[in-house]
Structure formats: structure tokens, C-alpha cells
Coordinates of C-alpha atoms in Angstrom, one line a residue:
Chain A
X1 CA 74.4 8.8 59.0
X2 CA 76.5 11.1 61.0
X3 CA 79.7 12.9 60.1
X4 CA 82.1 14.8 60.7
X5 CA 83.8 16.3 57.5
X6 CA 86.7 18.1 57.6
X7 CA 88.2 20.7 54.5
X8 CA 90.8 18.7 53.4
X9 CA 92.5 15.6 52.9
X10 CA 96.0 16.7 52.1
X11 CA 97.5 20.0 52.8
X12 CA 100.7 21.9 51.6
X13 CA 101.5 25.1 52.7
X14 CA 104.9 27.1 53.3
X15 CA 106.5 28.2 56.5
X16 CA 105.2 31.4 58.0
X17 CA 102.1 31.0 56.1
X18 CA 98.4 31.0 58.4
X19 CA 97.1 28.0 58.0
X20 CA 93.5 27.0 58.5
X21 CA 92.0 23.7 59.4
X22 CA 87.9 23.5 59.3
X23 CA 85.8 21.1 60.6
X24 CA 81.7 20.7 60.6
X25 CA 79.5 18.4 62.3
X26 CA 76.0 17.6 61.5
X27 CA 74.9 16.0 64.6
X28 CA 74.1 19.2 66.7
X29 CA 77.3 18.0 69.5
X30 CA 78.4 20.6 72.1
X31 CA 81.8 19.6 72.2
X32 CA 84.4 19.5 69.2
X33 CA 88.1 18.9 69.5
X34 CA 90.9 19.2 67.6
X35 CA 93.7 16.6 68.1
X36 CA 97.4 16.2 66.0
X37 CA 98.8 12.1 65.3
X38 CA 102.2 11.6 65.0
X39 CA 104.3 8.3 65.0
X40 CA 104.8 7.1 68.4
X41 CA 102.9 9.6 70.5
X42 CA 99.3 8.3 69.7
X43 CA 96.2 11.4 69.3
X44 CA 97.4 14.8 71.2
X45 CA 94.6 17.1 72.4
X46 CA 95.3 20.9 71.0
X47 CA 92.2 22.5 71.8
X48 CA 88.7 21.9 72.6
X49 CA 85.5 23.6 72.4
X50 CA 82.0 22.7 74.8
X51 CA 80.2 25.3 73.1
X52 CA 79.9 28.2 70.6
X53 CA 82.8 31.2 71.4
X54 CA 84.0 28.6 74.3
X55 CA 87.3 27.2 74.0
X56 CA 90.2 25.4 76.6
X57 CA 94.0 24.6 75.8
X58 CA 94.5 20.6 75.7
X59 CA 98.0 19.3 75.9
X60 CA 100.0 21.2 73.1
X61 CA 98.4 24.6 72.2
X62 CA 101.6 26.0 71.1
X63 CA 101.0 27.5 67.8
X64 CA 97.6 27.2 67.5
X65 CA 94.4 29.1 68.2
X66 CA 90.9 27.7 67.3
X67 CA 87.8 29.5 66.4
X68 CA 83.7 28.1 66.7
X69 CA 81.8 30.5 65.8
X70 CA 78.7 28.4 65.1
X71 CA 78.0 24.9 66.9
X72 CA 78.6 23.1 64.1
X73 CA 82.2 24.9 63.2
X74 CA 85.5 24.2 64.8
X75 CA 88.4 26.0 63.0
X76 CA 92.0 25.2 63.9
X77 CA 94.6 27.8 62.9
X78 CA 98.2 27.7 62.5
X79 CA 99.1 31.8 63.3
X80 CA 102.6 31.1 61.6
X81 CA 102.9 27.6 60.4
X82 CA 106.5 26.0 61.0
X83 CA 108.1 22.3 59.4
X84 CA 107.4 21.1 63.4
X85 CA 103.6 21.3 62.7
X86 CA 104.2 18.7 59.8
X87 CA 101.6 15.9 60.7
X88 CA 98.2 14.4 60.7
X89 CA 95.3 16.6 61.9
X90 CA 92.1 15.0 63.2
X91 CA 88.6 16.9 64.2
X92 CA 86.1 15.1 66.6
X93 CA 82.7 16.1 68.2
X94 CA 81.0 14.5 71.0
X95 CA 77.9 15.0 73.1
X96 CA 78.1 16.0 76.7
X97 CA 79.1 13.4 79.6
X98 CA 82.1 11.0 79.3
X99 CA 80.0 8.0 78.8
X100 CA 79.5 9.0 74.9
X101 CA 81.0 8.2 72.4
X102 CA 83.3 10.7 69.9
X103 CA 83.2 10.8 66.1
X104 CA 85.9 11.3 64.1
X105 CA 86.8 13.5 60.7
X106 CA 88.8 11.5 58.2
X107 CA 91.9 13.7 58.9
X108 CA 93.8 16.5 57.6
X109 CA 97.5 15.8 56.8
X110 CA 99.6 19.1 56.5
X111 CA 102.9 19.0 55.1
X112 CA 104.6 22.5 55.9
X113 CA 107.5 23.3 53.7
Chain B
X1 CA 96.4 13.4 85.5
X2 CA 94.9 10.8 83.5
X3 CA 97.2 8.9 81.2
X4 CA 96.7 6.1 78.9
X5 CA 100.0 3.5 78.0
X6 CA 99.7 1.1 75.0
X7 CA 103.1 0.0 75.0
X8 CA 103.4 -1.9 71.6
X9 CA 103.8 -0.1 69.1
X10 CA 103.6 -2.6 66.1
X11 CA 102.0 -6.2 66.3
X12 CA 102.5 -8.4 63.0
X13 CA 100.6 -11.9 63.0
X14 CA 99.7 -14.3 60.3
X15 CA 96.2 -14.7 59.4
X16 CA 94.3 -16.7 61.3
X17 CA 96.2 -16.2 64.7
X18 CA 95.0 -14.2 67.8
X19 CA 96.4 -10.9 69.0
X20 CA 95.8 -9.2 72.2
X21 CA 96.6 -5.4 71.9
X22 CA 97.3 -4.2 75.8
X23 CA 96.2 -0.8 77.2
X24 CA 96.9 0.2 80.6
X25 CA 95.4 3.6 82.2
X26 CA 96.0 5.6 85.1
X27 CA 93.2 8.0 86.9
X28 CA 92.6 9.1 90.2
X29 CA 88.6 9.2 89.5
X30 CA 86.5 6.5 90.6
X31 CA 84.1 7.0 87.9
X32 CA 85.4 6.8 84.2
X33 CA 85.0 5.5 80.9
X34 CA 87.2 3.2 78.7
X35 CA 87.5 3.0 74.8
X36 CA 88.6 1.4 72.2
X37 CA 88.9 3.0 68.4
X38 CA 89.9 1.0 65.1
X39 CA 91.8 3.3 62.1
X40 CA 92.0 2.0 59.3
X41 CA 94.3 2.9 56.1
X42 CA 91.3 5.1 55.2
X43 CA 92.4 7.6 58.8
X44 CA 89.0 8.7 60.0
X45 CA 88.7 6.5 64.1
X46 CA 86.0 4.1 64.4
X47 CA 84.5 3.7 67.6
X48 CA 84.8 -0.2 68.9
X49 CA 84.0 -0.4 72.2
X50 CA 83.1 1.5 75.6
X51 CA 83.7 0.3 79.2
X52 CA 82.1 1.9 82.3
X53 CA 84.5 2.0 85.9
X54 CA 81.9 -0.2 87.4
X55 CA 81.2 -3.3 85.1
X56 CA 84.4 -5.6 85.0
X57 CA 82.7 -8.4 83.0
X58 CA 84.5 -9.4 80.0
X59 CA 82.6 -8.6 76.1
X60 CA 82.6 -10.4 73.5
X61 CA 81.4 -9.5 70.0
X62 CA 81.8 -11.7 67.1
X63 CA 85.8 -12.7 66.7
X64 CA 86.5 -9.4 69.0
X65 CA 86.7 -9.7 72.9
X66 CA 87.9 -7.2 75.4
X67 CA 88.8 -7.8 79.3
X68 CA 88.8 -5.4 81.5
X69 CA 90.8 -5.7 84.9
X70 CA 90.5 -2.9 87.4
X71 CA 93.1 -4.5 89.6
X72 CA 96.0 -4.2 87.2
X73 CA 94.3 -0.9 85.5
X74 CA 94.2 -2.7 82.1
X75 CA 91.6 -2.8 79.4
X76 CA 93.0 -5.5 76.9
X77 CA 91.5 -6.6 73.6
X78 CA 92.1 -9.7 71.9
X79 CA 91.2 -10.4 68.3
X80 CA 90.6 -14.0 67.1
X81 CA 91.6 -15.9 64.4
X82 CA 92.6 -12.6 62.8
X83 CA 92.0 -11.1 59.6
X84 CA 94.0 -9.3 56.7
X85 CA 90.6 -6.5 57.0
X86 CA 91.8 -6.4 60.8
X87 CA 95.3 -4.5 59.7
X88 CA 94.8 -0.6 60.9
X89 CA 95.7 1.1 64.0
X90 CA 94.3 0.1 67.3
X91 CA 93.5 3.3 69.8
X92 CA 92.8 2.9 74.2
X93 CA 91.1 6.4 75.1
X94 CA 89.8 7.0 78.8
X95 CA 87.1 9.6 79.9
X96 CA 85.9 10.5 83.4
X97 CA 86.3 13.2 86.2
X98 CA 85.6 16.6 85.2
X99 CA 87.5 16.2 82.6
X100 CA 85.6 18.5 80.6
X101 CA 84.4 15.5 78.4
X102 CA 88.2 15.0 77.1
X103 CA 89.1 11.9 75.8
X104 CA 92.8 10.6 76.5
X105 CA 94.3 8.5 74.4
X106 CA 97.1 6.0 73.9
X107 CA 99.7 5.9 71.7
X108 CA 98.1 3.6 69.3
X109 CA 98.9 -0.4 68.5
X110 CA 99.8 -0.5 65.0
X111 CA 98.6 -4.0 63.5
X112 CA 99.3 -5.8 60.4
X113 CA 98.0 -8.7 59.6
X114 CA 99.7 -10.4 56.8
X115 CA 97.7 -13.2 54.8

């Protein structure tokens, strides 16, 4: 069966703090992504990865910087977290070509205080 | 730019009714891939469905159907005689055209399905 697991379910941590998010996927995919849900504005790409040490921006990068140091590894980290990074946090991987389909983590929700 | 519009946010039926949950897209590409993704309560996306640019017929699996119309750039999906296990959080994503292999997704359909 394959997965994709990520650290944690639930996540407090204070402002200012450096926050990081891990993900790992058993089923050998180049790409990995990183994506934040909130209310109303559906799944928002932060970064991606199509292979190890390779990374691009997505749509909101602010605040964030990723790390994949192994295939199977995609880290997500919060340099300084702030109360606007409050939200639910969900890791995917996916083989090459846009035909194939992407599996999902069970999510990460991070409360910053 | 690619860009995906699911422009209700909550549905609430009765069980036992049909619901179709719209999805419109925009891309410039002529080849590109359309999904849908279930979340339940539980969070982690479930994959549903996948659509090519070039096969317009309609699918049909079990109580779930999806149509897809290139002409209005939609990709609707309509559940049937709907049940309480149907309640979660219905995703549109859209892949295609160098994208890098990014999916783009909607804002999410939010269903509850009360008995």
C-alpha cells in the first residue's frame, strides 16, 4: 500500500519559532510538493521538488524554504513562524508526467501562537 | 496561467438526493489532465477520477458520474442518490503544459450530506 506519512498530526508552536514540517514517501516518486488549505481558497502550492537538492517556488513561498535531501524526504520550514501561517499543511508526491496521479499525507495542522 | 474555479463553496442535500459539484478550468495548453479528489473528515485527498484533454465521453462508476465538456471548460461530477459516507470535501485539480507536473487545484466543494 502506498503512503505518504507526514510527522505530525497537530502542531503548536510560538511566533518566531522555526518550524519544521517532514514528509516521506515510500513509493520511489520524483516529485513531492508541499501545499497549505485554508477556508475558501482551496490547496495553495508552496514549494515543489522533481528531484533530490531540486526545488521551485509555487504560488506562496513567502516564509518558507523546503529541503529534500533524499528522494524520499521533503521538509517544509517555517524560518520565523508568524499567527498568518496558522493552517492546514498537506505533503504529496507524484511520478513524472501530468497524466499521474498524486498521493496525499494526512496533513499537518499548525496552530502558531 | 492555469486556474481552476469551483464556485460553491458548501452543498447540503438530504440523503438520497443527487448533487452535482461544478469545476470549471482555464488553460491555454491543448494537452492536460483533469482531477477529481475526495477529503474526508479523516484530511489526507483521495484520488477519484482522472480526465485526459482529448476523451470527452462521460464516466460512470457505481452512484458517481462525471461529465466533462470542453466547450464550456467544465468537468462536473454528480453524485447519485447520495450518502451520509459521501459528506467530505470535493477537490477539481488540472495538470498539463510544462507545468512541471504541478497540479492546480480548486477551492474545494464542501458537501454534507445530512441523513
Amino acid at each position: 500500500d502506498v503512503k505518504v506519512t507526514q510527522s505530525s498530526r497537530y502542531l503548536v508552536k510560538r511566533t518566531g519559532e522555526k518550524v519544521f514540517l517532514e514528509c516521506v514517501q515510500d513509493m520511489d516518486h520524483e516529485n513531492m510538493f508541499w501545499y497549505r488549505q485554508d477556508p475558501g481558497l482551496g490547496l495553495r502550492l508552496i514549494y515543489f521538488s522533481y528531484d533530490v537538492k531540486m526545488k521551485e517556488k509555487g504560488d506562496i513561498p513567502e516564509g518558507y524554504s523546503v529541503s529534500r535531501e533524499k528522494k524520499e524526504r521533503f521538509s517544509l520550514i517555517l524560518e520565523s513562524a508568524s499567527t498568518n501561517q496558522t493552517s492546514m499543511y498537506l505533503c504529496a508526491s507524484r511520478p513524472p508526467g501530468d497524466r499521474t496521479e498524486a498521493f496525499f499525507g494526512q496533513g499537518t495542522r499548525l496552530t502558531v501562537v | 496561467a492555469q486556474k481552476v474555479t469551483q464556485a460553491q463553496t458548501e452543498i447540503s442535500v438530504v440523503e438520497k438526493e443527487d448533487v452535482t459539484l461544478d469545476c470549471v478550468y482555464e488553460t491555454r495548453d491543448t494537452t492536460y489532465y483533469l482531477f477529481w479528489y475526495k477529503q474526508p473528515p479523516s484530511g489526507e485527498l483521495v484520488f477519484l477520477i482522472r480526465r485526459n484533454s482529448f476523451d470527452e465521453q462521460n464516466e460512470i462508476s457505481g452512484r458517481y458520474s462525471w461529465n466533462f465538456q470542453k466547450s464550456t471548460s467544465s468537468f462536473n461530477f454528480t453524485i447519485t442518490a447520495s450518502q451520509v459516507v459521501d459528506s467530505a470535501v470535493y477537490f477539481c485539480a488540472l495538470s498539463g503544459g510544462n507545468q512541471g507536473g504541478k497540479l492546480i487545484f480548486g477551492q474545494g466543494t464542501e458537501l454534507s450530506v445530512k441523513p
